[in-house]
PDB file of C-alpha atoms in Angstrom:
ATOM      1  CA  MET A   1      18.907  -7.891   7.780  1.00 22.00           C
ATOM      2  CA  LEU A   2      19.466  -7.953   4.370  1.00 26.00           C
ATOM      3  CA  THR A   3      22.529  -6.614   3.352  1.00 26.00           C
ATOM      4  CA  GLU A   4      23.335  -8.008  -0.221  1.00 29.00           C
ATOM      5  CA  PRO A   5      20.803  -9.614  -2.771  1.00 33.00           C
ATOM      6  CA  GLU A   6      22.318 -12.889  -1.886  1.00 35.00           C
ATOM      7  CA  ALA A   7      21.248 -12.753   1.578  1.00 39.00           C
ATOM      8  CA  ASP A   8      18.269 -14.127   0.052  1.00 40.00           C
ATOM      9  CA  ALA A   9      19.538 -17.246  -1.542  1.00 42.00           C
ATOM     10  CA  GLY A  10      18.376 -20.604  -1.139  1.00 45.00           C
ATOM     11  CA  ARG A  11      15.398 -18.950   0.667  1.00 41.00           C
ATOM     12  CA  GLU A  12      11.788 -20.069  -0.583  1.00 48.00           C
ATOM     13  CA  PRO A  13       9.718 -17.499  -2.229  1.00 45.00           C
ATOM     14  CA  GLY A  14       7.295 -15.846   0.126  1.00 47.00           C
ATOM     15  CA  ALA A  15       9.048 -17.146   3.136  1.00 45.00           C
ATOM     16  CA  PRO A  16       9.517 -14.691   5.929  1.00 46.00           C
ATOM     17  CA  VAL A  17      12.535 -12.089   5.698  1.00 44.00           C
ATOM     18  CA  ASP A  18      13.683  -9.436   7.877  1.00 44.00           C
ATOM     19  CA  ALA A  19      13.070  -5.776   6.778  1.00 41.00           C
ATOM     20  CA  PRO A  20      15.212  -3.448   4.990  1.00 41.00           C
ATOM     21  CA  ALA A  21      16.897  -1.525   7.357  1.00 38.00           C
ATOM     22  CA  SER A  22      14.637   1.915   6.274  1.00 35.00           C
ATOM     23  CA  GLU A  23      11.196  -0.311   7.477  1.00 40.00           C
ATOM     24  CA  PRO A  24       8.563   1.978   7.703  1.00 41.00           C
ATOM     25  CA  GLY A  25       6.530   1.738  10.699  1.00 42.00           C
ATOM     26  CA  ASP A  26       2.500   0.528  11.335  1.00 43.00           C
ATOM     27  CA  GLU A  27       1.302   3.632  10.053  1.00 49.00           C
ATOM     28  CA  THR A  28       2.070   2.889   6.773  1.00 51.00           C
ATOM     29  CA  GLY A  29       0.044   0.062   6.790  1.00 56.00           C
ATOM     30  CA  TRP A  30       3.048  -2.407   4.699  1.00 60.00           C
ATOM     31  CA  CYS A  31       3.064  -5.692   5.109  1.00 78.00           C
ATOM     32  CA  ALA A  32       5.529  -8.514   6.108  1.00 88.00           C
ATOM     33  CA  TRP A  33       8.408  -8.542   4.147  1.00 93.00           C
ATOM     34  CA  VAL A  34       9.144 -11.993   2.397  1.00 94.00           C
ATOM     35  CA  VAL A  35      11.719 -13.002  -0.263  1.00 96.00           C
ATOM     36  CA  GLY A  36       9.814 -12.776  -3.488  1.00 93.00           C
ATOM     37  CA  ASP A  37       9.674 -10.995  -6.686  1.00 93.00           C
ATOM     38  CA  CYS A  38       9.011  -7.335  -7.346  1.00 93.00           C
ATOM     39  CA  TRP A  39       6.303  -6.492 -10.040  1.00 90.00           C
ATOM     40  CA  LEU A  40       7.076  -2.739 -10.839  1.00 89.00           C
ATOM     41  CA  TRP A  41      10.214  -0.868 -12.325  1.00 88.00           C
ATOM     42  CA  CYS A  42      13.343  -3.231 -10.810  1.00 91.00           C
ATOM     43  CA  ARG A  43      11.633  -6.154 -11.875  1.00 90.00           C
ATOM     44  CA  ARG A  44      14.552  -7.925  -9.379  1.00 94.00           C
ATOM     45  CA  THR A  45      13.705 -11.425  -8.044  1.00 94.00           C
ATOM     46  CA  ASP A  46      14.499 -13.698  -4.669  1.00 95.00           C
ATOM     47  CA  THR A  47      14.712  -9.524  -2.843  1.00 95.00           C
ATOM     48  CA  ALA A  48      12.694  -8.724   0.286  1.00 96.00           C
ATOM     49  CA  VAL A  49       8.951  -7.233  -1.316  1.00 95.00           C
ATOM     50  CA  THR A  50       5.462  -6.978   0.307  1.00 93.00           C
ATOM     51  CA  TRP A  51       2.425  -7.121  -0.577  1.00 90.00           C
ATOM     52  CA  LEU A  52       0.308  -3.900  -1.631  1.00 86.00           C
ATOM     53  CA  GLY A  53      -3.020  -5.286  -3.092  1.00 83.00           C
ATOM     54  CA  PRO A  54      -3.867  -7.731  -5.547  1.00 84.00           C
ATOM     55  CA  VAL A  55      -4.137  -7.454  -9.252  1.00 82.00           C
ATOM     56  CA  ILE A  56      -7.019  -8.587 -11.104  1.00 78.00           C
ATOM     57  CA  SER A  57      -6.873  -9.185 -14.912  1.00 74.00           C
ATOM     58  CA  TRP A  58      -8.784 -11.211 -17.299  1.00 68.00           C
ATOM     59  CA  GLY A  59     -10.877 -12.795 -14.122  1.00 76.00           C
ATOM     60  CA  THR A  60      -7.692 -13.770 -11.854  1.00 79.00           C
ATOM     61  CA  HIS A  61      -5.689 -12.605  -9.824  1.00 81.00           C
ATOM     62  CA  ALA A  62      -2.497 -12.264  -7.988  1.00 83.00           C
ATOM     63  CA  PRO A  63      -0.680 -10.859  -5.114  1.00 87.00           C
ATOM     64  CA  LEU A  64       1.276  -7.346  -6.316  1.00 87.00           C
ATOM     65  CA  TYR A  65       4.789  -7.015  -4.666  1.00 92.00           C
ATOM     66  CA  ALA A  66       7.161  -4.708  -4.726  1.00 92.00           C
ATOM     67  CA  CYS A  67      10.661  -4.023  -3.304  1.00 95.00           C
ATOM     68  CA  GLU A  68      11.458  -0.418  -0.931  1.00 94.00           C
ATOM     69  CA  GLU A  69      12.978   0.689  -3.490  1.00 94.00           C
ATOM     70  CA  CYS A  70       9.916   0.822  -6.261  1.00 91.00           C
ATOM     71  CA  ILE A  71       7.777   1.478  -3.398  1.00 89.00           C
ATOM     72  CA  ARG A  72       9.875   4.843  -2.530  1.00 89.00           C
ATOM     73  CA  ARG A  73       9.348   5.528  -6.732  1.00 86.00           C
ATOM     74  CA  LEU A  74       5.672   5.175  -6.197  1.00 83.00           C
ATOM     75  CA  GLU A  75       5.151   7.250  -3.368  1.00 83.00           C
ATOM     76  CA  GLU A  76       6.701  10.158  -5.291  1.00 82.00           C
ATOM     77  CA  GLN A  77       4.928   9.871  -8.132  1.00 78.00           C
ATOM     78  CA  VAL A  78       1.665   9.862  -5.930  1.00 78.00           C
ATOM     79  CA  ARG A  79       2.804  13.284  -4.395  1.00 77.00           C
ATOM     80  CA  THR A  80       3.982  14.553  -8.040  1.00 72.00           C
ATOM     81  CA  SER A  81       1.187  17.327  -9.013  1.00 58.00           C
ATOM     82  CA  PRO A  82      -2.111  16.107 -10.731  1.00 64.00           C
ATOM     83  CA  ALA A  83      -1.091  17.531 -13.979  1.00 61.00           C
ATOM     84  CA  ARG A  84       2.071  16.074 -14.086  1.00 63.00           C
ATOM     85  CA  GLN A  85       0.314  12.185 -13.244  1.00 65.00           C
ATOM     86  CA  ASP A  86      -0.904  11.108 -16.465  1.00 71.00           C
ATOM     87  CA  THR A  87       2.021  12.479 -18.680  1.00 82.00           C
ATOM     88  CA  ALA A  88       3.812   9.455 -18.748  1.00 86.00           C
ATOM     89  CA  CYS A  89       3.807   5.632 -18.241  1.00 89.00           C
ATOM     90  CA  TRP A  90       4.017   4.724 -14.614  1.00 86.00           C
ATOM     91  CA  LEU A  91       4.864   1.484 -15.549  1.00 87.00           C
ATOM     92  CA  TRP A  92       8.556   0.375 -17.294  1.00 86.00           C
ATOM     93  CA  CYS A  93       8.572   1.883 -19.874  1.00 89.00           C
ATOM     94  CA  GLY A  94       8.211   5.483 -18.772  1.00 86.00           C
ATOM     95  CA  ARG A  95       7.064   6.589 -22.050  1.00 90.00           C
ATOM     96  CA  ASP A  96       5.470   9.665 -22.361  1.00 88.00           C
ATOM     97  CA  ASP A  97       5.003   9.927 -26.316  1.00 91.00           C
ATOM     98  CA  VAL A  98       2.380   7.018 -26.222  1.00 92.00           C
ATOM     99  CA  PRO A  99      -1.708   6.977 -24.796  1.00 93.00           C
ATOM    100  CA  LEU A 100      -2.157   5.972 -21.343  1.00 91.00           C
ATOM    101  CA  PHE A 101      -5.141   4.357 -19.780  1.00 89.00           C
ATOM    102  CA  PRO A 102      -5.876   4.474 -16.351  1.00 85.00           C
ATOM    103  CA  LEU A 103      -5.018   1.407 -14.507  1.00 80.00           C
ATOM    104  CA  ALA A 104      -5.363   1.431 -10.896  1.00 78.00           C
ATOM    105  CA  GLU A 105      -6.457   4.061  -8.187  1.00 77.00           C
ATOM    106  CA  VAL A 106      -3.193   4.374  -5.888  1.00 74.00           C
ATOM    107  CA  GLU A 107      -3.856   5.574  -2.334  1.00 71.00           C
ATOM    108  CA  HIS A 108      -0.971   7.283  -0.267  1.00 66.00           C
ATOM    109  CA  GLN A 109      -1.609   9.096   2.725  1.00 68.00           C
ATOM    110  CA  GLY A 110      -5.013   9.781   2.964  1.00 70.00           C
ATOM    111  CA  GLY A 111      -4.967  10.806  -0.631  1.00 69.00           C
ATOM    112  CA  THR A 112      -5.524   8.782  -4.035  1.00 74.00           C
ATOM    113  CA  THR A 113      -4.727   9.075  -7.176  1.00 77.00           C
ATOM    114  CA  LEU A 114      -4.719   7.324 -10.942  1.00 80.00           C
ATOM    115  CA  PHE A 115      -2.049   4.812 -12.144  1.00 81.00           C
ATOM    116  CA  HIS A 116      -1.991   5.659 -15.303  1.00 86.00           C
ATOM    117  CA  ALA A 117      -0.265   3.302 -18.049  1.00 90.00           C
ATOM    118  CA  CYS A 118       0.358   2.800 -21.400  1.00 93.00           C
ATOM    119  CA  GLU A 119      -0.570  -0.472 -23.322  1.00 94.00           C
ATOM    120  CA  GLU A 120       2.647  -2.510 -23.611  1.00 94.00           C
ATOM    121  CA  CYS A 121       2.982  -2.074 -20.149  1.00 92.00           C
ATOM    122  CA  ILE A 122      -0.661  -3.305 -19.205  1.00 91.00           C
ATOM    123  CA  ALA A 123      -0.249  -6.014 -21.560  1.00 92.00           C
ATOM    124  CA  GLN A 124       2.640  -7.147 -19.579  1.00 90.00           C
ATOM    125  CA  VAL A 125       1.163  -7.045 -16.218  1.00 87.00           C
ATOM    126  CA  LYS A 126      -1.905  -9.033 -18.134  1.00 87.00           C
ATOM    127  CA  GLN A 127       0.491 -11.251 -18.555  1.00 88.00           C
ATOM    128  CA  MET A 128       1.788 -11.640 -15.078  1.00 86.00           C
ATOM    129  CA  VAL A 129      -1.223 -12.154 -13.646  1.00 86.00           C
ATOM    130  CA  LEU A 130      -2.270 -15.107 -16.589  1.00 86.00           C
ATOM    131  CA  ALA A 131       1.422 -16.502 -14.922  1.00 86.00           C
ATOM    132  CA  ARG A 132       0.543 -16.713 -12.077  1.00 83.00           C
ATOM    133  CA  ALA A 133      -3.111 -18.119 -12.274  1.00 82.00           C
ATOM    134  CA  MET A 134      -1.543 -20.777 -14.475  1.00 82.00           C
ATOM    135  CA  ASP A 135       1.298 -21.298 -11.623  1.00 78.00           C
ATOM    136  CA  LYS A 136      -1.263 -21.429  -9.243  1.00 70.00           C
ATOM    137  CA  ASP A 137      -3.789 -24.114 -11.143  1.00 67.00           C
ATOM    138  CA  THR A 138      -0.731 -26.356 -12.162  1.00 75.00           C
ATOM    139  CA  ALA A 139       0.366 -26.701  -7.996  1.00 73.00           C
ATOM    140  CA  LYS A 140      -3.047 -27.368  -7.571  1.00 69.00           C
ATOM    141  CA  ARG A 141      -3.112 -30.657  -9.608  1.00 64.00           C
TER     142      ARG A 141
END
């Protein structure tokens, strides 16, 4: 079981790892835990993450992985009252003084909500997707 970040040292990205201590049961629908990069708030690298779904941008896609802490934060935002969900960027900046755009529909426990983000954070997501696509393309050569 992972207890320290260094427990992942030397592991290949995407290699299976033991789940965090509070691993959710099958009812959550979470996938297997692997070593990788968290795409959400903490942006940790080489940590235990699980696949949440694909991110599609500019005709390409990349897998969205997140750590347990960031998944919990996302779940809390989904549970927040609908009136507050589009008042601040859901991504890294968390700003509430910029225009927001719906980025994705998030499902959680039978309900859905729109994931809102600012233009700057959306641009960062697009760059991350393009970088992954370029890495995949380079690896194929």
